[in-house]
Short mmCIF file of C-alpha atoms in Angstrom, two decimals:
data_model
loop_
_atom_site.label_atom_id
_atom_site.label_comp_id
_atom_site.label_asym_id
_atom_site.label_seq_id
_atom_site.Cartn_x
_atom_site.Cartn_y
_atom_site.Cartn_z
CA MET D 1017 126.44 43.61 39.23
CA ASN D 1018 126.92 46.09 42.03
CA ALA D 1019 123.88 47.27 43.53
CA LYS D 1020 124.88 50.92 42.35
CA THR D 1021 126.24 50.31 39.20
CA LEU D 1022 123.32 50.62 37.18
CA VAL D 1023 125.10 49.92 33.42
CA THR D 1024 127.22 47.92 32.45
CA LEU D 1025 128.71 46.91 29.22
CA ASP D 1026 131.44 44.31 28.69
CA ASP D 1027 132.84 43.96 25.01
CA VAL D 1028 129.98 44.22 23.14
CA GLY D 1029 129.42 44.49 19.85
CA LEU D 1030 126.81 45.44 17.32
CA SER D 1031 126.43 44.86 13.53
CA ILE D 1032 123.15 45.55 11.61
CA GLY D 1033 123.16 45.33 8.08
CA GLY D 1034 126.42 43.73 7.99
CA SER D 1035 127.54 47.40 8.99
CA VAL D 1036 129.75 46.57 12.19
CA ILE D 1037 129.18 49.66 14.46
CA LEU D 1038 130.73 48.98 18.10
CA THR D 1039 133.07 46.25 18.09
CA SER D 1040 133.58 45.76 22.02
CA ALA D 1041 132.44 48.43 24.26
CA LYS D 1042 132.92 47.94 27.49
CA LEU D 1043 131.00 50.73 29.47
CA THR D 1044 130.29 50.80 33.46
CA VAL D 1045 127.62 54.25 34.95
CA ALA D 1046 127.09 54.91 38.35
CA ALA D 1047 123.96 55.21 40.34
CA GLY D 1048 124.68 59.37 40.71
CA GLU D 1049 126.90 59.97 37.52
CA LYS D 1050 126.14 62.53 34.83
CA VAL D 1051 127.97 60.60 31.48
CA GLY D 1052 129.29 62.79 28.90
CA LEU D 1053 129.87 60.87 25.66
CA LEU D 1054 131.24 62.35 22.28
CA GLY D 1055 132.78 61.24 19.27
CA PRO D 1056 132.36 61.91 15.44
CA ASN D 1057 129.54 61.58 13.54
CA GLY D 1058 129.46 58.30 12.64
CA SER D 1059 130.78 57.02 15.75
CA GLY D 1060 128.44 54.98 16.80
CA LYS D 1061 126.19 57.09 19.72
CA THR D 1062 122.73 57.48 18.51
CA THR D 1063 123.39 53.29 17.97
CA LEU D 1064 125.44 53.00 21.59
CA LEU D 1065 122.35 55.07 23.58
CA ARG D 1066 119.90 52.78 21.59
CA VAL D 1067 121.98 49.24 23.25
CA LEU D 1068 121.73 51.00 26.53
CA ALA D 1069 117.92 51.74 26.50
CA THR D 1070 117.33 48.35 25.20
CA LEU D 1071 116.19 49.05 21.98
CA LEU D 1072 118.60 46.90 19.87
CA ARG D 1073 120.28 44.19 20.68
CA PRO D 1074 123.77 43.30 21.39
CA THR D 1075 125.41 40.84 19.36
CA SER D 1076 128.48 39.98 21.10
CA GLY D 1077 129.20 40.68 24.89
CA THR D 1078 127.68 40.91 27.58
CA GLY D 1079 125.88 43.52 29.58
CA ALA D 1080 122.85 44.87 32.41
CA VAL D 1081 120.35 47.68 31.81
CA LEU D 1082 119.45 48.82 35.20
CA GLY D 1083 119.74 44.97 36.70
CA ALA D 1084 118.02 42.99 33.53
CA GLU D 1085 120.45 41.07 31.30
CA LEU D 1086 120.73 42.29 27.65
CA GLY D 1087 119.14 40.11 25.11
CA THR D 1088 116.75 38.52 27.58
CA ASP D 1089 113.57 38.84 28.51
CA GLU D 1090 114.35 40.82 31.83
CA ILE D 1091 114.51 43.96 29.97
CA TYR D 1092 110.88 44.57 28.87
CA ALA D 1093 110.54 44.80 32.97
CA VAL D 1094 112.43 48.19 33.79
CA ARG D 1095 111.71 49.80 29.81
CA PRO D 1096 109.84 52.20 31.73
CA ASP D 1097 112.42 53.39 34.22
CA ILE D 1098 114.45 54.49 31.05
CA VAL D 1099 113.57 57.77 29.10
CA LEU D 1100 115.42 58.51 26.11
CA VAL D 1101 115.58 61.87 23.81
CA GLY D 1102 116.75 61.04 21.04
CA HIS D 1103 117.73 63.61 17.94
CA LEU D 1104 114.24 62.85 16.57
CA PRO D 1105 111.38 63.94 19.07
CA GLY D 1106 109.16 61.23 20.14
CA LEU D 1107 106.16 63.07 19.93
CA TYR D 1108 102.70 62.15 17.56
CA PRO D 1109 102.71 65.39 15.25
CA GLU D 1110 99.13 65.86 15.14
CA LEU D 1111 98.30 65.51 19.11
CA THR D 1112 99.16 69.00 21.06
CA LEU D 1113 102.30 69.00 23.28
CA GLY D 1114 99.65 68.26 26.63
CA GLU D 1115 97.85 65.77 24.81
CA ASN D 1116 101.75 63.99 23.62
CA LEU D 1117 102.29 64.37 27.12
CA ARG D 1118 99.25 63.41 29.11
CA PHE D 1119 99.57 59.90 26.51
CA VAL D 1120 103.04 59.23 28.32
CA ALA D 1121 101.92 59.87 31.57
CA ARG D 1122 99.10 57.84 31.95
CA LEU D 1123 100.75 55.08 30.10
CA THR D 1124 102.65 55.39 33.05
CA GLY D 1125 100.06 55.10 35.59
CA ARG D 1126 101.10 58.65 36.30
CA ASP D 1127 98.21 61.44 36.87
CA PRO D 1128 98.06 62.88 33.24
CA ARG D 1129 97.72 66.19 35.59
CA ARG D 1130 102.03 65.72 35.75
CA ALA D 1131 102.20 66.73 31.80
CA ASP D 1132 100.48 70.49 32.55
CA GLU D 1133 102.78 70.83 35.11
CA ALA D 1134 106.17 69.25 33.76
CA LEU D 1135 104.92 72.28 30.67
CA ALA D 1136 105.45 74.80 32.64
CA ALA D 1137 108.53 73.63 34.35
CA VAL D 1138 110.05 74.00 30.87
CA GLY D 1139 108.82 76.86 30.31
CA LEU D 1140 106.19 75.87 28.54
CA ALA D 1141 102.94 76.41 29.96
CA ALA D 1142 100.99 78.60 27.31
CA ALA D 1143 101.98 76.15 24.37
CA ALA D 1144 100.19 73.00 25.93
CA ASP D 1145 97.15 73.36 23.75
CA ARG D 1146 99.70 74.09 20.04
CA ARG D 1147 99.44 70.58 18.39
CA ALA D 1148 103.12 69.17 18.13
CA ARG D 1149 103.62 69.46 14.29
CA ASP D 1150 103.05 73.42 14.70
CA SER D 1151 105.74 73.59 17.60
CA SER D 1152 109.53 74.41 16.93
CA LYS D 1153 112.56 72.19 17.06
CA GLY D 1154 113.75 73.86 20.43
CA MET D 1155 109.54 73.52 21.85
CA LEU D 1156 109.47 69.95 20.99
CA ARG D 1157 112.96 69.36 22.73
CA ARG D 1158 111.49 71.28 25.53
CA THR D 1159 108.54 69.31 25.61
CA GLU D 1160 110.75 65.99 24.94
CA LEU D 1161 112.75 67.01 28.55
CA ALA D 1162 108.89 67.25 30.23
CA ARG D 1163 108.50 63.79 29.72
CA ALA D 1164 111.44 62.92 31.40
CA LEU D 1165 109.98 65.00 34.26
CA ILE D 1166 106.93 62.78 34.30
CA GLN D 1167 108.52 59.89 34.19
CA GLU D 1168 111.47 60.04 36.75
CA PRO D 1169 113.78 57.99 35.13
CA ARG D 1170 116.00 55.08 36.76
CA LEU D 1171 118.23 56.21 33.70
CA LEU D 1172 117.50 59.25 31.29
CA LEU D 1173 119.64 58.86 27.27
CA LEU D 1174 120.49 62.47 25.96
CA ASP D 1175 120.93 62.21 22.53
CA GLU D 1176 122.49 65.47 20.93
CA ALA D 1177 121.75 67.16 24.03
CA HIS D 1178 121.94 70.61 23.44
CA ALA D 1179 121.07 70.37 20.13
CA GLY D 1180 117.71 72.96 19.05
CA LEU D 1181 118.15 74.25 22.80
CA ASP D 1182 118.11 77.46 23.60
CA ALA D 1183 120.34 79.38 27.07
CA ASP D 1184 117.53 78.83 28.88
CA ALA D 1185 116.82 75.57 28.36
CA ILE D 1186 120.51 74.25 28.05
CA GLY D 1187 119.95 75.30 31.74
CA LEU D 1188 117.34 72.50 31.55
CA VAL D 1189 119.34 69.69 30.64
CA ASP D 1190 121.57 70.04 33.11
CA ALA D 1191 118.57 70.92 36.48
CA ILE D 1192 117.04 67.38 35.02
CA THR D 1193 119.87 65.34 34.42
CA GLY D 1194 120.81 66.59 38.62
CA ARG D 1195 117.53 65.65 39.32
CA VAL D 1196 117.87 62.09 37.69
CA VAL D 1197 121.06 61.37 39.49
CA ALA D 1198 119.66 63.70 42.66
CA ALA D 1199 117.73 60.54 42.81
CA ASP D 1200 120.79 57.63 42.80
CA GLY D 1201 119.49 57.92 38.61
CA ALA D 1202 122.09 58.42 36.57
CA ALA D 1203 122.34 60.49 33.07
CA LEU D 1204 123.75 60.09 29.29
CA LEU D 1205 124.43 62.33 27.46
CA VAL D 1206 125.99 62.60 24.17
CA SER D 1207 127.76 65.93 22.55
CA HIS D 1208 128.89 67.41 19.88
CA GLU D 1209 129.33 70.15 22.48
CA PRO D 1210 132.31 69.04 24.93
CA ASP D 1211 132.26 72.48 26.13
CA ARG D 1212 128.80 72.95 26.81
CA LEU D 1213 128.57 69.23 29.01
CA GLU D 1214 128.31 69.69 32.79
CA VAL D 1215 129.26 65.93 33.40
CA ASP D 1216 131.74 63.78 36.42
CA ARG D 1217 133.83 62.47 33.45
CA SER D 1218 133.14 62.12 29.64
CA LEU D 1219 133.59 59.31 27.11
CA ARG D 1220 134.63 59.15 24.30
CA LEU D 1221 133.48 56.47 21.00
CA VAL D 1222 136.49 55.62 19.39
CA ASP D 1223 135.94 52.72 16.36
CA GLY D 1224 133.01 51.25 18.17
CA SER D 1225 134.88 51.23 21.12
CA VAL D 1226 134.73 53.15 24.30
CA GLU D 1227 137.35 55.24 25.39
CA GLU D 1228 138.44 57.53 28.63
CA ALA D 1229 137.98 60.95 27.34
CA MET J 125 98.31 49.75 33.80
CA PRO J 126 95.84 47.37 32.88
CA PHE J 127 95.57 45.18 29.30
CA TRP J 128 92.37 46.80 28.88
CA ALA J 129 93.04 50.07 30.01
CA GLN J 130 96.41 50.33 27.18
CA VAL J 131 94.30 49.38 24.62
CA ARG J 132 92.38 51.99 25.32
CA GLU J 133 94.81 54.25 25.27
CA ILE J 134 96.06 53.12 22.07
CA ALA J 135 92.93 53.66 20.18
CA ARG J 136 91.86 56.73 21.22
CA LYS J 137 95.32 58.24 20.13
CA ASP J 138 94.85 56.84 16.96
CA LEU J 139 91.52 58.42 16.69
CA VAL J 140 92.20 61.42 18.09
CA ILE J 141 94.76 61.89 15.35
CA GLU J 142 92.94 60.65 12.13
CA ILE J 143 90.44 62.90 13.57
CA ARG J 144 92.37 65.64 13.23
CA THR J 145 93.77 64.88 9.59
CA ALA J 146 90.39 63.10 8.40
CA GLU J 147 92.27 60.74 6.02
CA VAL J 148 89.22 58.31 5.91
CA LEU J 149 86.21 61.37 5.61
CA LEU J 150 88.09 63.16 3.44
CA MET J 151 89.88 60.52 1.02
CA THR J 152 88.86 57.59 1.00
CA VAL J 153 85.33 58.11 0.98
CA PRO J 154 84.99 59.93 -1.73
CA PHE J 155 87.88 58.19 -3.64
CA ALA J 156 86.15 54.73 -2.91
CA ALA J 157 82.15 56.67 -3.34
CA ALA J 158 83.30 57.59 -7.27
CA ALA J 159 84.05 54.35 -7.83
CA LEU J 160 80.51 53.14 -7.19
CA VAL J 161 79.42 55.89 -9.08
CA LEU J 162 81.62 54.71 -12.34
CA ILE J 163 80.53 50.81 -12.38
CA PRO J 164 77.17 51.91 -13.93
CA PHE J 165 78.98 53.63 -16.13
CA ALA J 166 81.13 50.39 -17.25
CA ILE J 167 78.89 47.69 -17.37
CA GLY J 168 75.47 50.04 -18.67
CA THR J 169 72.44 50.86 -16.92
CA ASP J 170 70.95 47.76 -16.56
CA ALA J 171 68.61 47.78 -13.98
CA PRO J 172 68.52 44.31 -12.71
CA LEU J 173 71.77 43.56 -14.13
CA LEU J 174 73.51 46.29 -11.09
CA ALA J 175 70.79 45.15 -8.53
CA GLU J 176 72.11 41.95 -9.07
CA LEU J 177 75.97 42.98 -9.19
CA GLY J 178 75.40 45.37 -6.72
CA PRO J 179 76.40 43.71 -3.75
CA GLY J 180 79.42 41.68 -4.56
CA LEU J 181 80.51 45.47 -6.18
CA PHE J 182 80.40 46.58 -2.92
CA TRP J 183 82.25 44.38 -1.02
CA ILE J 184 85.00 44.80 -3.62
CA VAL J 185 85.36 47.78 -3.63
CA VAL J 186 85.21 47.95 0.50
CA LEU J 187 87.66 45.56 0.83
CA LEU J 188 90.41 47.24 -1.91
CA PHE J 189 89.63 50.80 -0.91
CA GLY J 190 89.59 49.70 2.63
CA VAL J 191 93.35 49.24 2.35
CA LEU J 192 93.83 52.18 1.84
CA VAL J 193 92.01 52.81 5.10
CA ILE J 194 94.46 50.42 6.93
CA LEU J 195 97.23 51.97 5.08
CA ARG J 196 95.69 55.73 5.81
CA LYS J 197 99.45 57.96 6.75
CA SER J 198 97.70 58.50 10.79
CA ALA J 199 98.45 54.68 11.23
CA VAL J 200 102.39 54.51 11.20
CA ASP J 201 104.16 55.16 14.39
CA GLU J 202 107.63 56.80 12.85
CA GLY J 203 111.10 55.37 14.66
CA PRO J 204 110.99 57.78 17.23
CA GLN J 205 107.19 56.49 18.34
CA GLN J 206 107.92 53.11 17.96
CA ASP J 207 110.64 53.82 20.28
CA LEU J 208 108.43 56.01 22.96
CA VAL J 209 105.84 53.35 22.98
CA ARG J 210 108.44 50.34 22.98
CA LEU J 211 110.08 52.26 25.97
CA LEU J 212 106.70 53.35 28.40
CA GLY J 213 106.86 49.73 28.79
CA ILE J 214 102.94 48.80 26.90
CA ASP J 215 102.47 45.64 26.09
CA PRO J 216 102.78 44.69 22.07
CA ALA J 217 99.42 42.75 22.82
CA ALA J 218 97.64 45.58 23.76
CA ARG J 219 99.45 47.83 21.31
CA PHE J 220 98.44 45.13 18.42
CA THR J 221 93.95 45.45 20.15
CA GLY J 222 94.42 49.21 20.45
CA SER J 223 95.60 49.88 17.48
CA THR J 224 93.38 46.89 15.74
CA VAL J 225 90.16 49.24 17.43
CA ALA J 226 90.41 52.35 16.04
CA THR J 227 91.28 50.66 12.01
CA SER J 228 88.48 48.79 12.06
CA LEU J 229 86.45 51.79 13.79
CA LEU J 230 87.23 53.37 11.27
CA VAL J 231 86.75 50.51 7.80
CA LEU J 232 83.29 50.23 9.95
CA LEU J 233 82.29 53.50 9.69
CA PHE J 234 84.41 53.62 5.47
CA GLU J 235 81.70 50.99 5.13
CA VAL J 236 78.59 52.60 6.49
CA ALA J 237 79.12 56.03 4.53
CA LEU J 238 78.56 53.35 1.58
CA LEU J 239 76.08 51.96 2.36
CA PRO J 240 73.41 54.86 1.15
CA ILE J 241 75.32 55.28 -2.27
CA LEU J 242 75.02 51.50 -2.58
CA ILE J 243 71.25 51.49 -2.16
CA ALA J 244 70.74 54.62 -4.36
CA LEU J 245 72.73 53.63 -7.52
CA TYR J 246 72.04 49.53 -7.31
CA ASN J 247 68.65 49.26 -5.55
CA PRO J 248 69.74 45.87 -4.61
CA ASP J 249 67.13 43.21 -3.02
CA LEU J 250 66.98 44.72 0.92
CA GLY J 251 64.87 42.10 2.42
CA GLY J 252 66.69 41.14 5.89
CA TRP J 253 69.58 43.39 5.40
CA TRP J 254 69.15 44.02 9.05
CA TRP J 255 71.93 41.04 9.19
CA MET J 256 74.20 43.36 7.87
CA ALA J 257 74.44 44.94 11.21
CA ALA J 258 76.37 41.33 11.67
CA VAL J 259 78.59 40.99 8.47
CA LEU J 260 79.56 44.51 7.81
CA PRO J 261 81.31 44.91 11.93
CA LEU J 262 83.02 41.08 11.31
CA VAL J 263 84.37 42.33 8.04
CA ALA J 264 85.61 45.29 9.88
CA ALA J 265 87.25 43.81 12.34
CA GLY J 266 88.93 40.93 10.08
CA LEU J 267 90.42 43.52 7.88
CA GLY J 268 91.40 46.26 10.83
CA LEU J 269 93.12 42.94 11.78
CA LEU J 270 94.67 41.75 9.07
CA GLY J 271 96.00 45.66 8.57
CA SER J 272 97.42 45.18 11.54
CA LEU J 273 99.21 42.01 11.33
CA THR J 274 100.37 43.41 8.35
CA GLY J 275 101.56 46.49 8.83
CA GLY J 276 103.45 45.03 11.87
CA VAL J 277 105.55 42.51 9.58
CA THR J 278 106.02 44.79 7.05
CA ALA J 279 107.35 47.41 9.02
CA SER J 280 109.52 45.22 10.14
CA LEU J 281 110.90 44.95 6.21
CA GLY J 282 111.00 48.39 6.19
CA THR J 283 108.26 48.57 3.38
CA ARG J 284 105.25 48.96 4.49
CA THR J 285 103.87 50.63 1.45
CA SER J 286 104.47 48.58 -1.18
CA LEU J 287 103.98 45.03 0.70
CA THR J 288 101.01 45.51 3.17
CA PRO J 289 98.71 46.04 0.09
CA LEU J 290 100.29 42.49 -1.11
CA LEU J 291 99.55 41.13 1.91
CA ILE J 292 96.32 41.54 3.19
CA VAL J 293 93.55 41.23 -1.16
CA PRO J 294 94.95 37.74 -0.94
CA LEU J 295 94.48 36.81 3.19
CA ALA J 296 91.57 39.24 2.66
CA LEU J 297 89.71 36.23 -0.01
CA PRO J 298 87.90 34.60 2.99
CA LEU J 299 86.23 38.16 4.44
CA LEU J 300 85.38 39.27 0.93
CA VAL J 301 83.77 35.41 0.04
CA GLY J 302 82.14 34.86 3.67
CA ALA J 303 80.39 38.82 2.53
CA THR J 304 79.44 37.41 -0.71
CA GLN J 305 77.83 34.59 0.31
CA ALA J 306 76.18 35.78 3.34
CA VAL J 307 74.41 38.90 1.49
CA GLU J 308 73.48 36.12 -1.76
CA SER J 309 71.90 33.80 1.21
CA LEU J 310 70.08 36.47 2.39
CA GLN J 311 68.59 37.20 -1.46
CA LEU J 312 68.01 33.58 -1.89
CA GLY J 313 66.28 32.67 1.53
CA ARG J 314 69.06 31.22 2.62
CA SER J 315 70.33 31.09 6.21
CA ILE J 316 73.47 32.71 6.51
CA LEU J 317 74.98 31.53 9.66
CA PRO J 318 77.30 29.56 8.39
CA TRP J 319 78.75 32.98 6.41
CA LEU J 320 78.76 34.58 9.83
CA VAL J 321 80.89 31.34 11.54
CA LEU J 322 83.28 31.91 8.82
CA LEU J 323 84.01 35.71 9.65
CA ALA J 324 84.27 35.41 13.60
CA ALA J 325 86.48 32.60 13.04
CA VAL J 326 88.84 34.06 10.46
CA ASP J 327 88.60 37.07 12.87
CA LEU J 328 90.14 35.12 15.53
CA ALA J 329 92.07 32.91 13.65
CA LEU J 330 93.98 37.24 12.46
CA ALA J 331 93.16 38.44 16.67
CA VAL J 332 95.04 34.82 18.12
CA SER J 333 97.65 35.26 15.18
CA GLY J 334 98.45 39.07 15.51
CA VAL J 335 99.00 38.77 19.50
CA LEU J 336 100.86 35.78 19.41
CA ALA J 337 103.39 37.76 16.92
CA ALA J 338 103.04 41.16 18.43
CA ARG J 339 106.32 40.92 20.43
CA PRO J 340 108.61 39.36 17.69
CA LEU J 341 106.86 41.82 15.55
CA GLU J 342 108.12 45.12 17.33
CA GLU J 343 112.11 43.65 18.89
CA VAL J 344 112.98 42.94 15.09
CA THR J 345 111.62 45.94 14.08
CA THR J 346 114.35 48.30 14.84
#
């Protein structure tokens, strides 16, 4: 794998419970790239993101993420460099937004005070003490984006990138993905709204395979 | 991040969530206390009989209602939270240990909350009961370990609520035997050391199994 290539998938297939989700996905993402991923509901976009996040092991084909071969123990070392913002929030409902981010900061060896800075950066400074379960979908989404600011990932994966976000927060998506690619990382954004995607190129997932859009 | 620092973070997170939901204090303790209160109505108010049966009934209530402590909703990481901790690079063994520490502390709290009810209603022989300072934590640790271990197994099967009690109850039998025999030995003036060793051995076996199985169980859960 080229030193500047962060993601490669070569004929990756994945079946879950007898259902074939990916058939022969081919994909290359270089450092500094912002890539959009499009496709109809049920086409496997979320599954593909989970493969790239190393959370699902391919059942066929080969691939590497941040230099770690998928399906091997190498993935454990690179996971902290990956942030996946799924369509369901990875937050603990009973913890406040600030506590959720401080939990992440401490476990990734960062200064917990960065949680407050990150919340301020996404416009949630006043909501730091609000429990996640009492927060709106947009606030949870902003908090997830704040998590990306804390972790400074090399690979940022955004599922339903613009779901639940107002116009200001959509600008945040662009700003945060921009920071990641500027630091020689890469961002992959799934969206149903191609017009709102500010990306270098877009791919389309069709019948379990990835095509240029 | 060092292993034990990860353990501390996971345990602290679980305990903060439990404090806020108060499932153990507000639901499980009163329910278990009600069971201890109702038993004398079922078997009669024969004071010597109650004093003799009380400790055994206490441990059965701890075991059965302890399952509710273990199964509390606040202990459940749903899919997105599971993804989060996996991606944060938390050592699965640290996650297992942290979760076990939190659950064990809650089971211990649960046991301690029930003790005054046992003493008040059943008037058991209290000779040598300071040994309970060793028995209660060993049983609590065993149940906490069982909860984390079986929780990991059943989460991977997607049947946590229904299957976990069926796995825990038979596996907890050595804990029940150790605890009841320890108390009986106290009442008969015998050494309880063999039973403490049994409890500690069960805890150790569960801890080793849990730590070794943590990574495979976490990775099989998708």
